[in-house]
CSV table of C-alpha atoms (C1' of nucleotides) in Angstrom, one decimal:
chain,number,residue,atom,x,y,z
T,27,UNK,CA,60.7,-135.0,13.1
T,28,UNK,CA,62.0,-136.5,9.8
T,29,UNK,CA,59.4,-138.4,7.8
T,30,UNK,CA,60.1,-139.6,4.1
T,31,UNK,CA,60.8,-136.2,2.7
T,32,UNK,CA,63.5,-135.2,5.1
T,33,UNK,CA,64.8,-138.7,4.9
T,34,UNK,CA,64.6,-138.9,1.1
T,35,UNK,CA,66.9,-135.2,1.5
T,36,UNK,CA,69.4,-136.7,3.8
T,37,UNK,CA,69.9,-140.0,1.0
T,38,UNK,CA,70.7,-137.3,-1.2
T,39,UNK,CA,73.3,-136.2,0.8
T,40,UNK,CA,74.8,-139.2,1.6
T,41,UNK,CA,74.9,-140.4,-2.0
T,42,UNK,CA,76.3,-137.0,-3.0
T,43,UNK,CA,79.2,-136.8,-0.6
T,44,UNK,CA,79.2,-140.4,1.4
T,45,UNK,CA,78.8,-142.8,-1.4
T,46,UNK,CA,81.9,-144.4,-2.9
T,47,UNK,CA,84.2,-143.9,0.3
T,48,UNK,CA,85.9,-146.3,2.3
T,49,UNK,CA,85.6,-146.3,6.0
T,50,UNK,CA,88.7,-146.4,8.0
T,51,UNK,CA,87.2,-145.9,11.3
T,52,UNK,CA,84.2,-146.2,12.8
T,53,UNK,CA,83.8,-144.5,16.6
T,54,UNK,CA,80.5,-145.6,18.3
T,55,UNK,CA,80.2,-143.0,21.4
T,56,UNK,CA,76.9,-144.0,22.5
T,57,UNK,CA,75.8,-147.4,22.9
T,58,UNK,CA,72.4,-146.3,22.3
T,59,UNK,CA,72.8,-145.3,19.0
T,60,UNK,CA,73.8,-149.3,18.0
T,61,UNK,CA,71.0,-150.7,20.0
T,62,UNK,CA,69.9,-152.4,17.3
T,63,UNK,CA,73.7,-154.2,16.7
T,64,UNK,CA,73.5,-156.8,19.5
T,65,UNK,CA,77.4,-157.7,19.3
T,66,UNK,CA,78.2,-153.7,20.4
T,67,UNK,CA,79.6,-150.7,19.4
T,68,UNK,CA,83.0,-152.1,19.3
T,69,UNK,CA,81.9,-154.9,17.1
T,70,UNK,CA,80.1,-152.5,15.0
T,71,UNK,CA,83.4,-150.3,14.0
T,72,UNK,CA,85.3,-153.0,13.7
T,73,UNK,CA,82.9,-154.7,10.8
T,74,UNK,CA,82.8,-151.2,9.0
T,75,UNK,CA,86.4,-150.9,8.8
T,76,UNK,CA,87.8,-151.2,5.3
T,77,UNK,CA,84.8,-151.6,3.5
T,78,UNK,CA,83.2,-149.1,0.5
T,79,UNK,CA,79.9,-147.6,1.0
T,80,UNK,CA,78.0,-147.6,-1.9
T,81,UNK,CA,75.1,-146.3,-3.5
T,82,UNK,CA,72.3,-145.0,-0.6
T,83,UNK,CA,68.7,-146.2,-0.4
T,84,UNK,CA,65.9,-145.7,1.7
T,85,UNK,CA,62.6,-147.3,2.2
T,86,UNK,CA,60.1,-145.1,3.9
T,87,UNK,CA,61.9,-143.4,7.4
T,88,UNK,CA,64.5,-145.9,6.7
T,89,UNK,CA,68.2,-145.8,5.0
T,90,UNK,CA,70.7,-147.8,4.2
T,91,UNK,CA,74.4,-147.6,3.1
T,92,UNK,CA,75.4,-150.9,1.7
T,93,UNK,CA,79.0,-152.2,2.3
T,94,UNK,CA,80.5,-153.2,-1.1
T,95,UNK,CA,81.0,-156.8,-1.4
T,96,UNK,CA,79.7,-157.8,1.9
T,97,UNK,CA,76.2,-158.4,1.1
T,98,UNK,CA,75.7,-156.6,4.2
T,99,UNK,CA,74.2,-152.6,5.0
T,100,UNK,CA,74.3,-149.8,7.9
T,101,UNK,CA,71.2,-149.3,8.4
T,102,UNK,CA,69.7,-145.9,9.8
T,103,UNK,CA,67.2,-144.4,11.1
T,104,UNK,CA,66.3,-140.8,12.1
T,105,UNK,CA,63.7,-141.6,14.9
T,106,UNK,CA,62.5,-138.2,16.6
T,107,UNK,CA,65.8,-136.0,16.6
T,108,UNK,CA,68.7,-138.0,14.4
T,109,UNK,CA,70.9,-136.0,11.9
T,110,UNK,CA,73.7,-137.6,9.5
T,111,UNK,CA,75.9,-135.1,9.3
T,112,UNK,CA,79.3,-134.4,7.0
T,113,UNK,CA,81.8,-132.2,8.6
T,114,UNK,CA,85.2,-131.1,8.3
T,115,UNK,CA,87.1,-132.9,10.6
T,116,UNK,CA,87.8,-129.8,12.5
T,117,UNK,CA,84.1,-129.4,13.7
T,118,UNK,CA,84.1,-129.8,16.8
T,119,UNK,CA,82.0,-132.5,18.2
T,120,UNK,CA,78.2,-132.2,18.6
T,121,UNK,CA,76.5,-132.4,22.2
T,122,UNK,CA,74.6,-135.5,20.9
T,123,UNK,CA,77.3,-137.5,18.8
T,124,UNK,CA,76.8,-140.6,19.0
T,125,UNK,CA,78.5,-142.1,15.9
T,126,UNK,CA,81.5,-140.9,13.8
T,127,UNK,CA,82.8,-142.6,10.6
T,128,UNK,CA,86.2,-141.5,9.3
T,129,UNK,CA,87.1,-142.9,5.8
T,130,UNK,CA,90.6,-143.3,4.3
T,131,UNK,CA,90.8,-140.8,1.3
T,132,UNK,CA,91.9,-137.5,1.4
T,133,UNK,CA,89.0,-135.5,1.9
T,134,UNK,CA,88.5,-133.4,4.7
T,135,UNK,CA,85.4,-134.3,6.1
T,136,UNK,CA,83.7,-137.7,8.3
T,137,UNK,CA,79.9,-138.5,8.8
T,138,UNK,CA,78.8,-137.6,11.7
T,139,UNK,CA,75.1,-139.5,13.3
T,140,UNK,CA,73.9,-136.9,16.1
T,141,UNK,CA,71.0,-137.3,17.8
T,142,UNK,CA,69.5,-136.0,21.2
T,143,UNK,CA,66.4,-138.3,22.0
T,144,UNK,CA,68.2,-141.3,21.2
T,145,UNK,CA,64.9,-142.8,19.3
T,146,UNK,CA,67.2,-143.0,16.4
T,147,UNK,CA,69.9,-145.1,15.4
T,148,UNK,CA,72.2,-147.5,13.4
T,149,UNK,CA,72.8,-151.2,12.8
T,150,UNK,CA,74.5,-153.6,10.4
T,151,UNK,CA,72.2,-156.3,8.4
T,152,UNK,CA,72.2,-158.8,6.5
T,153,UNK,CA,70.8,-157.9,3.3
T,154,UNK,CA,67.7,-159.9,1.3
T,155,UNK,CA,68.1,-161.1,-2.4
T,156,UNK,CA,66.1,-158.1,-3.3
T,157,UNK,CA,69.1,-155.6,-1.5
T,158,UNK,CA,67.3,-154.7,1.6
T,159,UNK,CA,68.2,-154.9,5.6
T,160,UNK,CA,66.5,-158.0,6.2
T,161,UNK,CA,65.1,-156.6,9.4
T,162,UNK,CA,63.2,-154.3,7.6
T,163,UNK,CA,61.4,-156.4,5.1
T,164,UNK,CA,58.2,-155.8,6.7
T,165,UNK,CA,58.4,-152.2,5.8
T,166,UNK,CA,56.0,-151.5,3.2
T,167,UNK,CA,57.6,-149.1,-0.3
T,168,UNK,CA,56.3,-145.5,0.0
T,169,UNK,CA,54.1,-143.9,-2.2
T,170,UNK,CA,56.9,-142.1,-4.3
T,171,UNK,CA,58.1,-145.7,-4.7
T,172,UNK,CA,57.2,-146.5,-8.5
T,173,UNK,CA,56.7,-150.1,-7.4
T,174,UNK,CA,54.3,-149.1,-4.7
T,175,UNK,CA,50.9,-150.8,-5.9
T,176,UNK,CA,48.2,-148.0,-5.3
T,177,UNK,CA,45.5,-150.8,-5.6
T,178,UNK,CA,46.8,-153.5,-3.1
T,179,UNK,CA,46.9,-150.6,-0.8
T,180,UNK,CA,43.2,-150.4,-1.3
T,181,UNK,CA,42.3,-153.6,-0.9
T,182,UNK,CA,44.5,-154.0,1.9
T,183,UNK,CA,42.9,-150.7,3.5
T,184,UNK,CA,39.5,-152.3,3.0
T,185,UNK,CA,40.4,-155.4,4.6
T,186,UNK,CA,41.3,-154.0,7.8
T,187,UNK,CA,39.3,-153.3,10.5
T,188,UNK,CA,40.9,-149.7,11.1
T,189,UNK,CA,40.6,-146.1,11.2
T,190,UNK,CA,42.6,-144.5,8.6
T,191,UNK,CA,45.1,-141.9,10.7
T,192,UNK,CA,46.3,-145.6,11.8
T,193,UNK,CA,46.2,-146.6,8.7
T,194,UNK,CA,48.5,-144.3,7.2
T,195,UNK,CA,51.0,-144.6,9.9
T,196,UNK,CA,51.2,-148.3,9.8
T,197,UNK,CA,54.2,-148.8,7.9
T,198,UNK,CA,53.5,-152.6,6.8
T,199,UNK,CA,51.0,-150.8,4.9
T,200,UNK,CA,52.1,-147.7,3.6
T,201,UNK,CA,56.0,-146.3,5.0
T,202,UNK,CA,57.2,-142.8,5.3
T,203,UNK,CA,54.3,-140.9,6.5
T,204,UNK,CA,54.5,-139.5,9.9
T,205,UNK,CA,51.7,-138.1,12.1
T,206,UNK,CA,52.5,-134.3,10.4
T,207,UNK,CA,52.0,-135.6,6.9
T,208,UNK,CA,49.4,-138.0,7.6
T,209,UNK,CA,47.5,-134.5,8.8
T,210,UNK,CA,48.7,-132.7,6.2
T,211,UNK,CA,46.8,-135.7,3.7
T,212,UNK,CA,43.8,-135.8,5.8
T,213,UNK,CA,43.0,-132.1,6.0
T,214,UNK,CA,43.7,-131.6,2.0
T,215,UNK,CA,41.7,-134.8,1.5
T,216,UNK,CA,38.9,-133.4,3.8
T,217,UNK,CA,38.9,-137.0,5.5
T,218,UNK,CA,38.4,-137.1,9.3
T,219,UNK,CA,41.3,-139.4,10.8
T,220,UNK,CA,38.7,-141.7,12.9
T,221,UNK,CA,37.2,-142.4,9.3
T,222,UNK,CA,36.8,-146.1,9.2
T,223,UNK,CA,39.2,-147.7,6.6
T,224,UNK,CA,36.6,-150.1,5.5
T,225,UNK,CA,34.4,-147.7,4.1
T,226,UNK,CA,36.6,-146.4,1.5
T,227,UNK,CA,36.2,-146.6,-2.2
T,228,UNK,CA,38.5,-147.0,-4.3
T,229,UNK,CA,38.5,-143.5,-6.3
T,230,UNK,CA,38.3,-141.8,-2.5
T,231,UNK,CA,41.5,-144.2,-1.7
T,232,UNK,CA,43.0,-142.6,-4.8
T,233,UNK,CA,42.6,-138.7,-3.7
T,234,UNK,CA,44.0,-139.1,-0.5
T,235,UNK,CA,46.7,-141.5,-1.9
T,236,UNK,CA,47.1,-138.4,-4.4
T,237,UNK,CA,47.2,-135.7,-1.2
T,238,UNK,CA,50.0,-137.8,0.6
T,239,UNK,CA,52.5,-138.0,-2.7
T,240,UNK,CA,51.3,-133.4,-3.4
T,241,UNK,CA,52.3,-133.1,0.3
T,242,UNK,CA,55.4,-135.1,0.4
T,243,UNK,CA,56.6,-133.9,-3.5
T,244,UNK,CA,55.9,-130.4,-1.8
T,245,UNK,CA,58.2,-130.8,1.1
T,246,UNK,CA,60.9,-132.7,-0.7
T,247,UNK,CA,61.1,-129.6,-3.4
T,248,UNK,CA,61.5,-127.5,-0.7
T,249,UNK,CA,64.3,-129.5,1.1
T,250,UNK,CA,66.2,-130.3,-1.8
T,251,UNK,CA,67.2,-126.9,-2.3
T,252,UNK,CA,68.0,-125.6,1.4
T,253,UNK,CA,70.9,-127.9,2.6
T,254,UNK,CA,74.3,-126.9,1.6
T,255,UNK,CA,77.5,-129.2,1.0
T,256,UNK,CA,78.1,-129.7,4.4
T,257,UNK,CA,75.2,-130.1,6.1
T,258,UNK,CA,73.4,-133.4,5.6
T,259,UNK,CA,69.8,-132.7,7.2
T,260,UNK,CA,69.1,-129.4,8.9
T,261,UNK,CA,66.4,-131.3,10.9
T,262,UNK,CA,64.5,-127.9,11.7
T,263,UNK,CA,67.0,-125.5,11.7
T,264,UNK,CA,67.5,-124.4,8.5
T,265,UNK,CA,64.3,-124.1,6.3
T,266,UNK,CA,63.1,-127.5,4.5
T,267,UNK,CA,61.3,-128.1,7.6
T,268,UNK,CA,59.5,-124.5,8.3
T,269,UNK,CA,57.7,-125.5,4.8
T,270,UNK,CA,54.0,-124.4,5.4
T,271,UNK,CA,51.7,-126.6,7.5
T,272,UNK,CA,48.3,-126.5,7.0
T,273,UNK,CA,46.9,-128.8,9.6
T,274,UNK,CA,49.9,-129.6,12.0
T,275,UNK,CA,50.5,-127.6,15.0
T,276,UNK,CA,47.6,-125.3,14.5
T,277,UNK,CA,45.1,-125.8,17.2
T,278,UNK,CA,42.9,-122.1,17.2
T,279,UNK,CA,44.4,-121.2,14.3
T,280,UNK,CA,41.5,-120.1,11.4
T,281,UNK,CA,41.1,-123.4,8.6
T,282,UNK,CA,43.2,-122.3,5.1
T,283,UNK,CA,39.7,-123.3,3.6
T,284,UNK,CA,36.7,-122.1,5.6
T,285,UNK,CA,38.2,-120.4,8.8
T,286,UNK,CA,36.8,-122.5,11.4
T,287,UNK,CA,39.5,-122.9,13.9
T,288,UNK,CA,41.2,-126.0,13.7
T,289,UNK,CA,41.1,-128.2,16.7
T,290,UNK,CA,43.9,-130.8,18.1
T,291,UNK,CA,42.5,-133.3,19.8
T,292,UNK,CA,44.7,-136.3,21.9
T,293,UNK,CA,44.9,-138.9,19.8
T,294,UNK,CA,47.3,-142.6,20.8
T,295,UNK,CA,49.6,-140.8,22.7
T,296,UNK,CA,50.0,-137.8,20.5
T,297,UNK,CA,48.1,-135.5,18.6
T,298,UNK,CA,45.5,-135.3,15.7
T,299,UNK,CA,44.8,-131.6,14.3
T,300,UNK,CA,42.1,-130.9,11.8
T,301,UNK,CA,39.6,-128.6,10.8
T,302,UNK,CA,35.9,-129.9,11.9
T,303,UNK,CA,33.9,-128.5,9.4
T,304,UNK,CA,35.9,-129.6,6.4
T,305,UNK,CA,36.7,-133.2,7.9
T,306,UNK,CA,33.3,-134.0,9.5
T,307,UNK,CA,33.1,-136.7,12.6
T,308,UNK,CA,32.2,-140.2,11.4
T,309,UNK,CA,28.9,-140.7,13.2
T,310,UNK,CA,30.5,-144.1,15.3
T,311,UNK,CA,33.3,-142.7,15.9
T,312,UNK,CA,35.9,-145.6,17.7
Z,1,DA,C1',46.7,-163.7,14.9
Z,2,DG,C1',45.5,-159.2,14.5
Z,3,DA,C1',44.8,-155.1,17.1
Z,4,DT,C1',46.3,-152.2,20.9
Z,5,DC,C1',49.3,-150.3,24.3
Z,6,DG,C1',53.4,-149.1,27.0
Z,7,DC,C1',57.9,-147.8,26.9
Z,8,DC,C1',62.3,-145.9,25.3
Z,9,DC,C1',64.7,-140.8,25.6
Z,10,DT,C1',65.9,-135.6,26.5
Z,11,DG,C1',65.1,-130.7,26.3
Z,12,DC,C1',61.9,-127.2,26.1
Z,13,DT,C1',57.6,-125.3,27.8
Z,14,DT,C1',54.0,-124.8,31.1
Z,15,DG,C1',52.0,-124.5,35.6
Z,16,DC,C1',51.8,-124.4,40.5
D,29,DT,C1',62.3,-119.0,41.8
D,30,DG,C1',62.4,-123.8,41.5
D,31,DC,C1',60.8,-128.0,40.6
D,32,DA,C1',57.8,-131.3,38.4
D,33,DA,C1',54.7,-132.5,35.1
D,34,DG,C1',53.6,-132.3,30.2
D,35,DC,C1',54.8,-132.7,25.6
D,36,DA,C1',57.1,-134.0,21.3
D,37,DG,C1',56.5,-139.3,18.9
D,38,DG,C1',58.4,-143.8,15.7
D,39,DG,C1',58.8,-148.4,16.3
D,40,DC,C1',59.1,-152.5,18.7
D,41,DG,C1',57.8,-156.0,21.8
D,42,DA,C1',54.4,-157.5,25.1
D,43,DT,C1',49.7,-158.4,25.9
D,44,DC,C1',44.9,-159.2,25.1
DNA sequence: AGATCGCCCTGCTTGC
DNA sequence: TGCAAGCAGGGCGATC
């Protein structure tokens, strides 16, 4: 499940061996995966043809590869299960390709969007004055944004009437954080994700702001290293994502800090794990 | 109008 | 053994 550090791995990638290239073909296989385009898969190659990708960027989950003198981007995201892949032209085709982008130099080797669940997927925008996909100028920047403004996050925690697991994954607030990182946060912050937002003070706002950049910096120094040339994002399979958990996915399993075993408990459709001595119950809980 | 909920999708795991 | 239900869950649009 790619949240900002796996995204932030897979820019890297794509500014390394994507940016600077000129597309000469663009093959939609799955109609899915351009959703978002409402012209169509056909209209979608045919708008990417001849143009030069330049430099990647990515707000939050989200990416972008703008087109060169279109004032236009591809936008992407990951959702659940979505790779951008570079191969050799020779590879042969992934069970879940969707998209394929050949370009017209010389190198042996076309971007490749697989993805199995389909949650994922691309689209062309225009873009904003400030360079962004206008569709996603609601997104908020993420906290290893230098612009992000560590204060109006406060303020705009305080004002809403909100718990803060919710919190953290609405991205108008604060993008990038997934439900594993937002546990990840809330266990080293020792917050309980049913903690009401309003409550918060501003030098508590500023340790778990703190935990959320230690656990994503953590994750990204790990995935920076582990993908090779060829091999975009290893979503899973290859290391940056076997980093070590310390509240995700480890229900009965004895708390890093005091050895209570850590509880999961249903939570909006999904799942909320944390330790219930460290990150006590609010007493109304919602 | 802000908060909440249902749905989209597929493959692996679990349970009867 | 075989099938069905459960689970993974980000984001968007509908609804209250």
């Amino acid at each position: 499940m790619p949240e900002l550090p796996e995204v932030e791995v897979v820019r890297r990638g794509l500014e390394r061996w994507v940016a600077h290239r000129t597309v000469a073909e663009a093959e939609v296989l799955h109609p899915r995966a351009v959703r978002r385009h409402v012209a169509g898969g056909e209209d979608f190659g045919q708008r990417l043809k001849g143009h030069r990708v330049g430099v990647p960027s990515r707000r939050g989950k989200y990416l972008w590869l703008p087109l060169e003198d279109t004032g236009q981007s591809v936008l992407a995201h990951l959702g659940m299960s979505g790779q951008l892949l570079v191969q050799p032209h020779s590879a042969p085709d992934e069970k879940h390709l969707r998209v394929r982008v050949r370009f017209t130099d010389a190198l042996d080797t076309e971007l490749r969007f697989v993805d199995q669940r389909t949650f994922g997927g691309l689209s062309l925008h225009d873009n904003t004055p400030d360079g962004l996909p206008d569709v996603i100028a609601h997104i908020a920047r993420d906290p290893l944004d230098p612009l992000f403004d560590d204060d109006a996050f406060h303020h705009a925690l305080r004002r809403k009437r909100t718990t803060i697991k919710r919190a953290l994954l609405d991205q108008s607030l604060i993008s990038g954080v997934g439900n594993i990182y937002a546990d990840e946060a809330l266990w080293r912050a020792r917050v309980h994700y049913d903690r009401p937002t309003g409550g918060f003070t501003r030098p508590r706002t500023q340790l778990l702001l703190g935990h959320v950049r230690d656990v994503m910096n953590a994750a990204l120094s790990q995935g920076g290293t582990s993908f090779d040339s060829l091999y975009v994002n290893v979503n899973g399979e290859s290391g940056y994502f076997d980093r070590s958990l310390d509240a995700y996915g480890r229900e009965g399993l004895p708390c890093r800090r005091c050895g209570t075993p850590m509880r999961r408990r249903a939570w909006m459709n999904r799942s909320s794990y944390h330790c219930p001595r460290c990150q006590r119950a609010p007493r109304v809980s919602s």
